[in-house]
mmCIF file of C-alpha atoms in Angstrom:
data_model
loop_
_atom_site.group_PDB
_atom_site.id
_atom_site.type_symbol
_atom_site.label_atom_id
_atom_site.label_comp_id
_atom_site.label_asym_id
_atom_site.label_seq_id
_atom_site.Cartn_x
_atom_site.Cartn_y
_atom_site.Cartn_z
ATOM 1 C CA MET A 1 41.143 -54.626 -45.547
ATOM 2 C CA LYS A 2 41.757 -56.723 -48.620
ATOM 3 C CA ALA A 3 40.580 -56.076 -51.987
ATOM 4 C CA ILE A 4 41.779 -57.109 -55.951
ATOM 5 C CA GLY A 5 43.195 -54.222 -57.933
ATOM 6 C CA TYR A 6 46.484 -53.838 -60.569
ATOM 7 C CA ASN A 7 49.465 -51.830 -60.906
ATOM 8 C CA ALA A 8 49.770 -51.827 -64.183
ATOM 9 C CA ALA A 9 47.524 -52.140 -67.519
ATOM 10 C CA GLY A 10 47.505 -55.393 -68.774
ATOM 11 C CA ASN A 11 46.018 -58.764 -68.825
ATOM 12 C CA ALA A 12 43.831 -60.645 -66.459
ATOM 13 C CA ASP A 13 46.957 -61.805 -64.654
ATOM 14 C CA THR A 14 47.772 -58.540 -63.925
ATOM 15 C CA LEU A 15 45.379 -58.600 -61.013
ATOM 16 C CA GLU A 16 46.194 -59.073 -57.368
ATOM 17 C CA ILE A 17 44.809 -59.347 -54.247
ATOM 18 C CA ILE A 18 46.054 -56.374 -52.207
ATOM 19 C CA GLU A 19 45.914 -54.756 -48.572
ATOM 20 C CA MET A 20 44.337 -51.325 -48.181
ATOM 21 C CA ASP A 21 43.198 -48.865 -45.576
ATOM 22 C CA GLN A 22 39.357 -48.742 -45.419
ATOM 23 C CA PRO A 23 37.454 -45.738 -47.138
ATOM 24 C CA VAL A 24 36.878 -43.108 -45.315
ATOM 25 C CA VAL A 25 33.080 -41.649 -45.849
ATOM 26 C CA GLY A 26 32.622 -38.085 -46.994
ATOM 27 C CA PRO A 27 29.244 -36.414 -46.169
ATOM 28 C CA ARG A 28 27.136 -38.004 -48.196
ATOM 29 C CA ASP A 29 28.698 -41.320 -48.238
ATOM 30 C CA LEU A 30 27.554 -45.014 -47.270
ATOM 31 C CA LEU A 31 30.314 -47.453 -45.866
ATOM 32 C CA VAL A 32 29.061 -50.935 -47.304
ATOM 33 C CA ALA A 33 30.239 -53.810 -46.202
ATOM 34 C CA VAL A 34 30.528 -55.769 -49.665
ATOM 35 C CA GLU A 35 28.752 -59.002 -49.907
ATOM 36 C CA GLY A 36 28.269 -59.693 -53.938
ATOM 37 C CA ILE A 37 29.711 -57.926 -56.933
ATOM 38 C CA SER A 38 29.304 -58.137 -60.357
ATOM 39 C CA VAL A 39 31.909 -58.236 -63.914
ATOM 40 C CA ASN A 40 31.089 -55.799 -66.166
ATOM 41 C CA PRO A 41 33.004 -55.162 -69.822
ATOM 42 C CA VAL A 42 33.988 -51.870 -68.572
ATOM 43 C CA ASP A 43 36.238 -53.750 -65.932
ATOM 44 C CA VAL A 44 37.962 -55.395 -68.872
ATOM 45 C CA LYS A 45 38.172 -51.963 -70.504
ATOM 46 C CA LEU A 46 40.112 -50.741 -67.766
ATOM 47 C CA ARG A 47 42.227 -53.306 -66.740
ATOM 48 C CA ALA A 48 43.931 -53.747 -70.135
ATOM 49 C CA GLY A 49 43.797 -50.029 -70.931
ATOM 50 C CA VAL A 50 44.110 -47.796 -68.463
ATOM 51 C CA GLU A 51 47.380 -47.154 -66.016
ATOM 52 C CA PRO A 52 46.269 -46.769 -62.350
ATOM 53 C CA GLU A 53 47.568 -43.302 -60.663
ATOM 54 C CA GLY A 54 49.813 -43.709 -58.235
ATOM 55 C CA ALA A 55 48.615 -46.708 -55.951
ATOM 56 C CA ALA A 56 46.657 -50.007 -57.555
ATOM 57 C CA ARG A 57 43.707 -49.379 -58.796
ATOM 58 C CA VAL A 58 40.424 -51.410 -57.481
ATOM 59 C CA LEU A 59 38.007 -52.313 -59.820
ATOM 60 C CA GLY A 60 34.250 -53.059 -59.872
ATOM 61 C CA PHE A 61 30.883 -51.289 -60.407
ATOM 62 C CA ASP A 62 28.378 -53.078 -59.215
ATOM 63 C CA ALA A 63 27.894 -54.252 -55.243
ATOM 64 C CA ALA A 64 25.406 -55.084 -52.785
ATOM 65 C CA GLY A 65 25.871 -55.208 -48.697
ATOM 66 C CA VAL A 66 25.268 -54.375 -45.726
ATOM 67 C CA VAL A 67 25.636 -50.424 -44.085
ATOM 68 C CA THR A 68 28.167 -50.039 -42.064
ATOM 69 C CA GLU A 69 28.641 -46.548 -41.437
ATOM 70 C CA THR A 70 27.033 -43.653 -42.644
ATOM 71 C CA GLY A 71 28.712 -39.619 -43.177
ATOM 72 C CA ASP A 72 27.335 -36.806 -41.210
ATOM 73 C CA GLU A 73 24.712 -36.145 -43.767
ATOM 74 C CA VAL A 74 23.100 -39.114 -44.791
ATOM 75 C CA THR A 75 19.181 -39.164 -44.698
ATOM 76 C CA GLY A 76 18.356 -42.017 -46.467
ATOM 77 C CA TYR A 77 19.875 -45.014 -44.922
ATOM 78 C CA LYS A 78 20.922 -46.173 -41.727
ATOM 79 C CA VAL A 79 23.942 -48.498 -40.574
ATOM 80 C CA GLY A 80 22.145 -52.206 -41.074
ATOM 81 C CA ASP A 81 20.375 -51.113 -44.112
ATOM 82 C CA ALA A 82 20.721 -53.840 -47.153
ATOM 83 C CA VAL A 83 21.371 -51.795 -50.194
ATOM 84 C CA TYR A 84 22.612 -52.342 -53.925
ATOM 85 C CA TYR A 85 24.187 -50.082 -56.650
ATOM 86 C CA ALA A 86 26.565 -49.491 -59.114
ATOM 87 C CA GLY A 87 29.189 -46.917 -57.871
ATOM 88 C CA ASP A 88 31.036 -44.229 -59.453
ATOM 89 C CA VAL A 89 33.672 -44.478 -62.203
ATOM 90 C CA THR A 90 35.838 -41.944 -60.656
ATOM 91 C CA ARG A 91 36.158 -43.640 -56.639
ATOM 92 C CA ALA A 92 37.661 -46.398 -56.076
ATOM 93 C CA GLY A 93 35.927 -49.911 -56.983
ATOM 94 C CA THR A 94 33.555 -52.873 -55.323
ATOM 95 C CA ASN A 95 36.454 -55.331 -55.285
ATOM 96 C CA ALA A 96 36.916 -55.105 -51.778
ATOM 97 C CA GLU A 97 35.805 -56.151 -48.487
ATOM 98 C CA PHE A 98 34.460 -52.532 -47.482
ATOM 99 C CA HIS A 99 33.277 -49.678 -50.202
ATOM 100 C CA ALA A 100 32.503 -46.023 -49.891
ATOM 101 C CA VAL A 101 29.593 -44.868 -51.975
ATOM 102 C CA ASP A 102 27.316 -41.258 -52.493
ATOM 103 C CA GLU A 103 23.719 -42.451 -50.757
ATOM 104 C CA ARG A 104 22.278 -40.391 -53.895
ATOM 105 C CA ILE A 105 23.167 -43.850 -56.571
ATOM 106 C CA VAL A 106 22.280 -46.263 -53.600
ATOM 107 C CA GLY A 107 18.730 -48.134 -53.947
ATOM 108 C CA ARG A 108 17.368 -50.759 -51.241
ATOM 109 C CA LYS A 109 18.179 -53.998 -52.047
ATOM 110 C CA PRO A 110 15.366 -56.446 -53.889
ATOM 111 C CA ALA A 111 14.322 -58.265 -50.780
ATOM 112 C CA SER A 112 13.543 -61.410 -53.280
ATOM 113 C CA LEU A 113 17.421 -61.917 -54.164
ATOM 114 C CA ASP A 114 20.465 -62.201 -51.993
ATOM 115 C CA PHE A 115 22.867 -59.658 -52.090
ATOM 116 C CA VAL A 116 25.492 -61.920 -54.567
ATOM 117 C CA ASP A 117 21.925 -61.911 -57.504
ATOM 118 C CA ALA A 118 21.410 -58.494 -56.597
ATOM 119 C CA ALA A 119 24.815 -57.847 -57.708
ATOM 120 C CA GLY A 120 23.869 -58.210 -61.532
ATOM 121 C CA LEU A 121 21.434 -55.866 -61.453
ATOM 122 C CA PRO A 122 22.521 -51.391 -61.254
ATOM 123 C CA LEU A 123 24.675 -51.025 -63.683
ATOM 124 C CA THR A 124 22.807 -52.441 -66.183
ATOM 125 C CA SER A 125 19.715 -51.323 -65.023
ATOM 126 C CA ILE A 126 20.218 -48.328 -64.727
ATOM 127 C CA THR A 127 21.803 -48.210 -68.213
ATOM 128 C CA ALA A 128 18.702 -49.951 -69.812
ATOM 129 C CA TRP A 129 16.432 -47.132 -67.633
ATOM 130 C CA GLU A 130 18.579 -44.012 -68.950
ATOM 131 C CA MET A 131 18.421 -45.585 -72.416
ATOM 132 C CA LEU A 132 14.671 -45.832 -72.988
ATOM 133 C CA PHE A 133 13.833 -42.610 -70.481
ATOM 134 C CA ASP A 134 16.563 -40.184 -71.127
ATOM 135 C CA ALA A 135 18.182 -40.806 -74.411
ATOM 136 C CA PHE A 136 15.114 -41.911 -75.625
ATOM 137 C CA ARG A 137 12.524 -39.856 -74.247
ATOM 138 C CA LEU A 138 9.798 -42.367 -73.801
ATOM 139 C CA THR A 139 7.592 -41.900 -70.941
ATOM 140 C CA GLU A 140 5.948 -45.065 -68.997
ATOM 141 C CA GLY A 141 3.124 -46.612 -70.605
ATOM 142 C CA GLY A 142 4.309 -45.031 -74.283
ATOM 143 C CA GLY A 143 5.729 -46.487 -77.389
ATOM 144 C CA SER A 144 2.338 -48.195 -78.433
ATOM 145 C CA GLY A 145 2.681 -49.082 -82.034
ATOM 146 C CA GLN A 146 6.848 -48.252 -82.234
ATOM 147 C CA THR A 147 9.321 -50.644 -82.542
ATOM 148 C CA LEU A 148 12.899 -51.022 -80.593
ATOM 149 C CA LEU A 149 15.606 -52.684 -82.128
ATOM 150 C CA VAL A 150 18.631 -53.992 -79.469
ATOM 151 C CA ILE A 151 21.714 -55.246 -80.721
ATOM 152 C CA GLY A 152 23.472 -57.422 -78.559
ATOM 153 C CA GLY A 153 20.042 -58.565 -76.365
ATOM 154 C CA ALA A 154 21.784 -61.022 -74.937
ATOM 155 C CA GLY A 155 24.346 -59.408 -72.965
ATOM 156 C CA GLY A 156 23.965 -57.655 -69.217
ATOM 157 C CA VAL A 157 22.126 -54.361 -70.411
ATOM 158 C CA GLY A 158 20.308 -56.324 -73.128
ATOM 159 C CA SER A 159 18.998 -58.802 -71.314
ATOM 160 C CA ILE A 160 17.279 -56.039 -68.835
ATOM 161 C CA LEU A 161 16.654 -53.266 -71.416
ATOM 162 C CA ILE A 162 14.181 -55.710 -72.735
ATOM 163 C CA GLN A 163 12.245 -56.772 -69.522
ATOM 164 C CA LEU A 164 11.824 -53.313 -69.046
ATOM 165 C CA ALA A 165 11.051 -52.228 -72.096
ATOM 166 C CA LYS A 166 8.081 -54.854 -72.545
ATOM 167 C CA ALA A 167 6.913 -53.735 -69.021
ATOM 168 C CA LEU A 168 7.120 -50.472 -68.765
ATOM 169 C CA THR A 169 6.488 -49.391 -72.166
ATOM 170 C CA GLY A 170 4.217 -50.409 -75.201
ATOM 171 C CA LEU A 171 6.860 -50.934 -77.830
ATOM 172 C CA THR A 172 7.203 -54.005 -79.754
ATOM 173 C CA ALA A 173 11.117 -55.573 -79.074
ATOM 174 C CA ILE A 174 13.249 -57.364 -81.211
ATOM 175 C CA ALA A 175 16.611 -58.279 -79.943
ATOM 176 C CA THR A 176 19.808 -59.581 -82.158
ATOM 177 C CA ALA A 177 21.638 -62.523 -81.141
ATOM 178 C CA SER A 178 23.485 -64.931 -83.133
ATOM 179 C CA ARG A 179 23.510 -68.181 -81.384
ATOM 180 C CA PRO A 180 21.306 -71.118 -80.320
ATOM 181 C CA GLU A 181 21.285 -70.602 -76.282
ATOM 182 C CA THR A 182 21.596 -66.875 -76.989
ATOM 183 C CA GLN A 183 18.164 -66.869 -79.164
ATOM 184 C CA ASP A 184 16.599 -68.468 -76.023
ATOM 185 C CA TRP A 185 17.360 -66.473 -74.309
ATOM 186 C CA VAL A 186 16.454 -62.827 -75.178
ATOM 187 C CA ARG A 187 13.087 -65.002 -76.045
ATOM 188 C CA LYS A 188 13.101 -65.484 -72.374
ATOM 189 C CA MET A 189 13.528 -62.046 -71.477
ATOM 190 C CA GLY A 190 10.560 -61.011 -73.448
ATOM 191 C CA ALA A 191 11.854 -60.426 -77.025
ATOM 192 C CA ASP A 192 8.957 -60.307 -79.538
ATOM 193 C CA HIS A 193 11.261 -61.379 -82.696
ATOM 194 C CA VAL A 194 14.655 -62.411 -82.711
ATOM 195 C CA VAL A 195 17.504 -61.978 -85.578
ATOM 196 C CA ASP A 196 20.207 -62.436 -85.748
ATOM 197 C CA HIS A 197 23.289 -59.956 -86.012
ATOM 198 C CA ARG A 198 25.547 -62.235 -88.388
ATOM 199 C CA GLY A 199 23.529 -61.610 -91.389
ATOM 200 C CA ASP A 200 21.859 -59.174 -93.272
ATOM 201 C CA LEU A 201 20.275 -57.011 -90.201
ATOM 202 C CA ALA A 202 18.231 -54.938 -92.334
ATOM 203 C CA ALA A 203 16.510 -57.444 -94.705
ATOM 204 C CA GLN A 204 15.669 -59.710 -91.520
ATOM 205 C CA VAL A 205 14.125 -56.628 -89.852
ATOM 206 C CA ALA A 206 12.370 -55.790 -92.949
ATOM 207 C CA ASP A 207 11.070 -59.444 -93.270
ATOM 208 C CA LEU A 208 9.203 -59.051 -89.898
ATOM 209 C CA GLY A 209 7.375 -55.919 -91.703
ATOM 210 C CA LEU A 210 8.441 -53.657 -88.627
ATOM 211 C CA VAL A 211 10.343 -50.761 -89.297
ATOM 212 C CA PRO A 212 12.096 -49.672 -85.442
ATOM 213 C CA THR A 213 12.058 -45.432 -84.320
ATOM 214 C CA TYR A 214 14.325 -46.836 -81.747
ATOM 215 C CA VAL A 215 17.715 -48.744 -81.913
ATOM 216 C CA ALA A 216 19.753 -49.595 -78.927
ATOM 217 C CA ALA A 217 23.084 -50.039 -80.179
ATOM 218 C CA LEU A 218 24.896 -51.952 -77.793
ATOM 219 C CA THR A 219 27.714 -53.697 -79.184
ATOM 220 C CA ALA A 220 30.009 -53.502 -82.498
ATOM 221 C CA THR A 221 27.976 -50.377 -83.727
ATOM 222 C CA ASP A 222 30.556 -49.674 -85.658
ATOM 223 C CA GLN A 223 30.488 -52.993 -88.057
ATOM 224 C CA HIS A 224 26.112 -52.488 -87.779
ATOM 225 C CA TRP A 225 25.561 -48.981 -88.515
ATOM 226 C CA PRO A 226 25.400 -49.060 -92.340
ATOM 227 C CA ALA A 227 22.144 -51.536 -91.397
ATOM 228 C CA ILE A 228 21.129 -49.227 -88.573
ATOM 229 C CA ILE A 229 20.797 -46.384 -91.516
ATOM 230 C CA ASP A 230 19.176 -48.450 -93.462
ATOM 231 C CA LEU A 231 16.518 -49.866 -90.884
ATOM 232 C CA ILE A 232 15.546 -47.001 -88.810
ATOM 233 C CA ALA A 233 12.519 -44.967 -89.600
ATOM 234 C CA PRO A 234 12.927 -41.048 -90.332
ATOM 235 C CA ARG A 235 13.204 -38.962 -87.296
ATOM 236 C CA GLY A 236 14.600 -42.489 -85.343
ATOM 237 C CA GLN A 237 16.272 -42.260 -82.246
ATOM 238 C CA ILE A 238 19.837 -44.377 -81.591
ATOM 239 C CA ALA A 239 21.998 -45.168 -78.563
ATOM 240 C CA LEU A 240 25.178 -46.458 -77.984
ATOM 241 C CA ILE A 241 27.189 -47.813 -75.467
ATOM 242 C CA ASP A 242 30.304 -48.857 -77.323
ATOM 243 C CA ASP A 243 33.441 -47.419 -78.132
ATOM 244 C CA PRO A 244 33.065 -46.880 -82.069
ATOM 245 C CA GLU A 245 36.655 -45.797 -83.533
ATOM 246 C CA ALA A 246 34.611 -43.934 -86.091
ATOM 247 C CA LEU A 247 30.864 -43.938 -87.327
ATOM 248 C CA ASP A 248 30.002 -41.665 -90.528
ATOM 249 C CA ILE A 249 27.332 -39.725 -88.819
ATOM 250 C CA LYS A 250 27.027 -37.641 -92.063
ATOM 251 C CA ALA A 251 25.030 -41.084 -93.033
ATOM 252 C CA ALA A 252 22.484 -40.085 -90.502
ATOM 253 C CA LYS A 253 20.868 -36.818 -91.927
ATOM 254 C CA PRO A 254 18.815 -38.008 -94.740
ATOM 255 C CA LYS A 255 16.298 -39.435 -92.310
ATOM 256 C CA ALA A 256 17.368 -36.812 -89.773
ATOM 257 C CA LEU A 257 18.129 -39.123 -87.081
ATOM 258 C CA SER A 258 19.143 -38.399 -83.634
ATOM 259 C CA ILE A 259 22.003 -39.981 -82.011
ATOM 260 C CA HIS A 260 22.977 -40.341 -77.812
ATOM 261 C CA TRP A 261 25.953 -41.416 -76.074
ATOM 262 C CA GLU A 262 24.283 -44.082 -73.033
ATOM 263 C CA PHE A 263 27.251 -43.247 -70.202
ATOM 264 C CA MET A 264 26.152 -44.446 -66.904
ATOM 265 C CA PHE A 265 28.532 -42.911 -64.799
ATOM 266 C CA THR A 266 28.140 -39.185 -65.728
ATOM 267 C CA ARG A 267 25.263 -38.291 -63.125
ATOM 268 C CA SER A 268 27.595 -39.591 -60.354
ATOM 269 C CA MET A 269 30.799 -37.970 -62.416
ATOM 270 C CA PHE A 270 29.548 -34.443 -62.481
ATOM 271 C CA GLY A 271 27.463 -34.293 -59.277
ATOM 272 C CA THR A 272 24.548 -33.822 -61.851
ATOM 273 C CA GLU A 273 21.340 -31.905 -60.149
ATOM 274 C CA ASP A 274 19.190 -35.080 -60.988
ATOM 275 C CA ILE A 275 22.403 -37.089 -59.320
ATOM 276 C CA SER A 276 19.155 -39.574 -57.653
ATOM 277 C CA ALA A 277 17.358 -40.159 -60.201
ATOM 278 C CA GLN A 278 19.467 -43.346 -60.006
ATOM 279 C CA ARG A 279 19.033 -43.982 -56.296
ATOM 280 C CA ASP A 280 15.062 -43.835 -57.821
ATOM 281 C CA LEU A 281 15.486 -46.063 -60.820
ATOM 282 C CA LEU A 282 17.121 -48.882 -58.637
ATOM 283 C CA ASN A 283 14.339 -48.290 -55.918
ATOM 284 C CA ARG A 284 12.194 -49.260 -58.863
ATOM 285 C CA VAL A 285 13.584 -51.813 -60.302
ATOM 286 C CA ALA A 286 14.087 -53.679 -56.825
ATOM 287 C CA GLU A 287 10.283 -53.362 -56.261
ATOM 288 C CA MET A 288 9.427 -55.011 -59.487
ATOM 289 C CA ILE A 289 12.041 -57.647 -59.070
ATOM 290 C CA ASP A 290 9.899 -58.097 -55.855
ATOM 291 C CA ALA A 291 6.726 -58.513 -57.505
ATOM 292 C CA GLY A 292 7.898 -60.948 -60.127
ATOM 293 C CA THR A 293 7.895 -58.220 -63.082
ATOM 294 C CA LEU A 294 11.169 -58.117 -63.943
ATOM 295 C CA GLN A 295 13.742 -60.906 -63.406
ATOM 296 C CA SER A 296 17.374 -61.770 -62.436
ATOM 297 C CA THR A 297 19.692 -61.790 -65.163
ATOM 298 C CA VAL A 298 22.580 -63.535 -63.677
ATOM 299 C CA THR A 299 23.799 -66.836 -65.700
ATOM 300 C CA GLU A 300 27.158 -67.358 -63.980
ATOM 301 C CA ARG A 301 27.412 -67.312 -60.315
ATOM 302 C CA GLY A 302 30.556 -67.479 -57.993
ATOM 303 C CA ASP A 303 29.979 -67.533 -54.186
ATOM 304 C CA ALA A 304 33.607 -65.981 -53.074
ATOM 305 C CA LEU A 305 35.377 -63.013 -54.347
ATOM 306 C CA THR A 306 38.821 -64.765 -54.918
ATOM 307 C CA ILE A 307 41.506 -63.895 -57.592
ATOM 308 C CA GLU A 308 41.186 -67.098 -59.131
ATOM 309 C CA ALA A 309 37.297 -66.624 -59.802
ATOM 310 C CA LEU A 310 37.487 -62.653 -60.499
ATOM 311 C CA ARG A 311 40.461 -63.362 -62.903
ATOM 312 C CA ALA A 312 38.284 -66.074 -64.852
ATOM 313 C CA ALA A 313 35.136 -63.521 -65.238
ATOM 314 C CA HIS A 314 37.512 -60.949 -66.880
ATOM 315 C CA LEU A 315 38.648 -63.751 -69.483
ATOM 316 C CA LYS A 316 34.799 -64.647 -69.977
ATOM 317 C CA GLN A 317 34.075 -60.458 -70.790
ATOM 318 C CA GLU A 318 36.932 -61.157 -73.571
ATOM 319 C CA SER A 319 35.688 -63.849 -75.207
ATOM 320 C CA GLY A 320 32.614 -61.558 -75.689
ATOM 321 C CA ARG A 321 30.036 -64.609 -75.056
ATOM 322 C CA VAL A 322 28.402 -63.757 -71.594
ATOM 323 C CA ILE A 323 24.934 -64.061 -71.463
ATOM 324 C CA GLY A 324 23.319 -62.126 -69.007
ATOM 325 C CA LYS A 325 25.320 -61.284 -66.092
ATOM 326 C CA GLN A 326 28.906 -62.762 -63.873
ATOM 327 C CA VAL A 327 28.180 -62.036 -60.309
ATOM 328 C CA LEU A 328 30.162 -63.198 -57.192
ATOM 329 C CA GLY A 329 30.010 -63.315 -53.176
ATOM 330 C CA GLY A 330 32.450 -61.054 -51.345
ATOM 331 C CA PHE A 331 35.727 -62.123 -49.445
#
């Protein structure tokens, strides 16, 4: 089969088309004919800084497609089912004609979206859902009278996090965005208030008369850390997904703040007892998309997975100016 991978860490030009064997399915695996993928910041980080071990590494951690084969112990899916999922960072990625994935982290594709648009949802939806309900320990319908601040609200995770917070909790959502187009976007996603993260974040939030209990730090956490500590409520909750070089954790002590890492690959990497929670939440997200409760976050779409299109998508990710999600069709 065809795939796109890299043989040495470096810039986007290191991506190349490779020929490789189709994956061999394990007992709990599905073999999926990939019809749509998306590009995420993790793809760029790995390609730029992590050397492949042995053979070329295939990236891609979102896919939608059709099941073509099932492992002996698969119970939830059959050949011909349309599915979507975010995969496992310890296995070969989805930038390929076929992909093997554990059925327990796979959801049924939203019926109202085609494969390409559906591929824009899994990784960011899982991340956002786990932030709200695992890290922050919110319950559906909870959070009334409390405020969530989403730093970097126009990116992929922020776009779906705002929507989930407004649809499933009583939280007031403040999103940060610095450009007119990103400010318009987060309002479209449902943000109640918008502030500019290039300005005095703590002062802008204070001017709203709100004190966030929850802060989703999605980008540049180290730069915003002093403002986060300043603006958050005592005994507040901070969840982060980026990779700050260092944080002054002691600054969080006077307010007795709780700090959480969110890493959506944890369940699949370690085969946790609740690994199937990702299947369940993806099915909920699909239901909400089909009901019109959530909207697609796709803003850039290419109908085919070509080397030129994938390299261009990586370069756009590196620019830091992606709004919502980038998606591509299959080969």
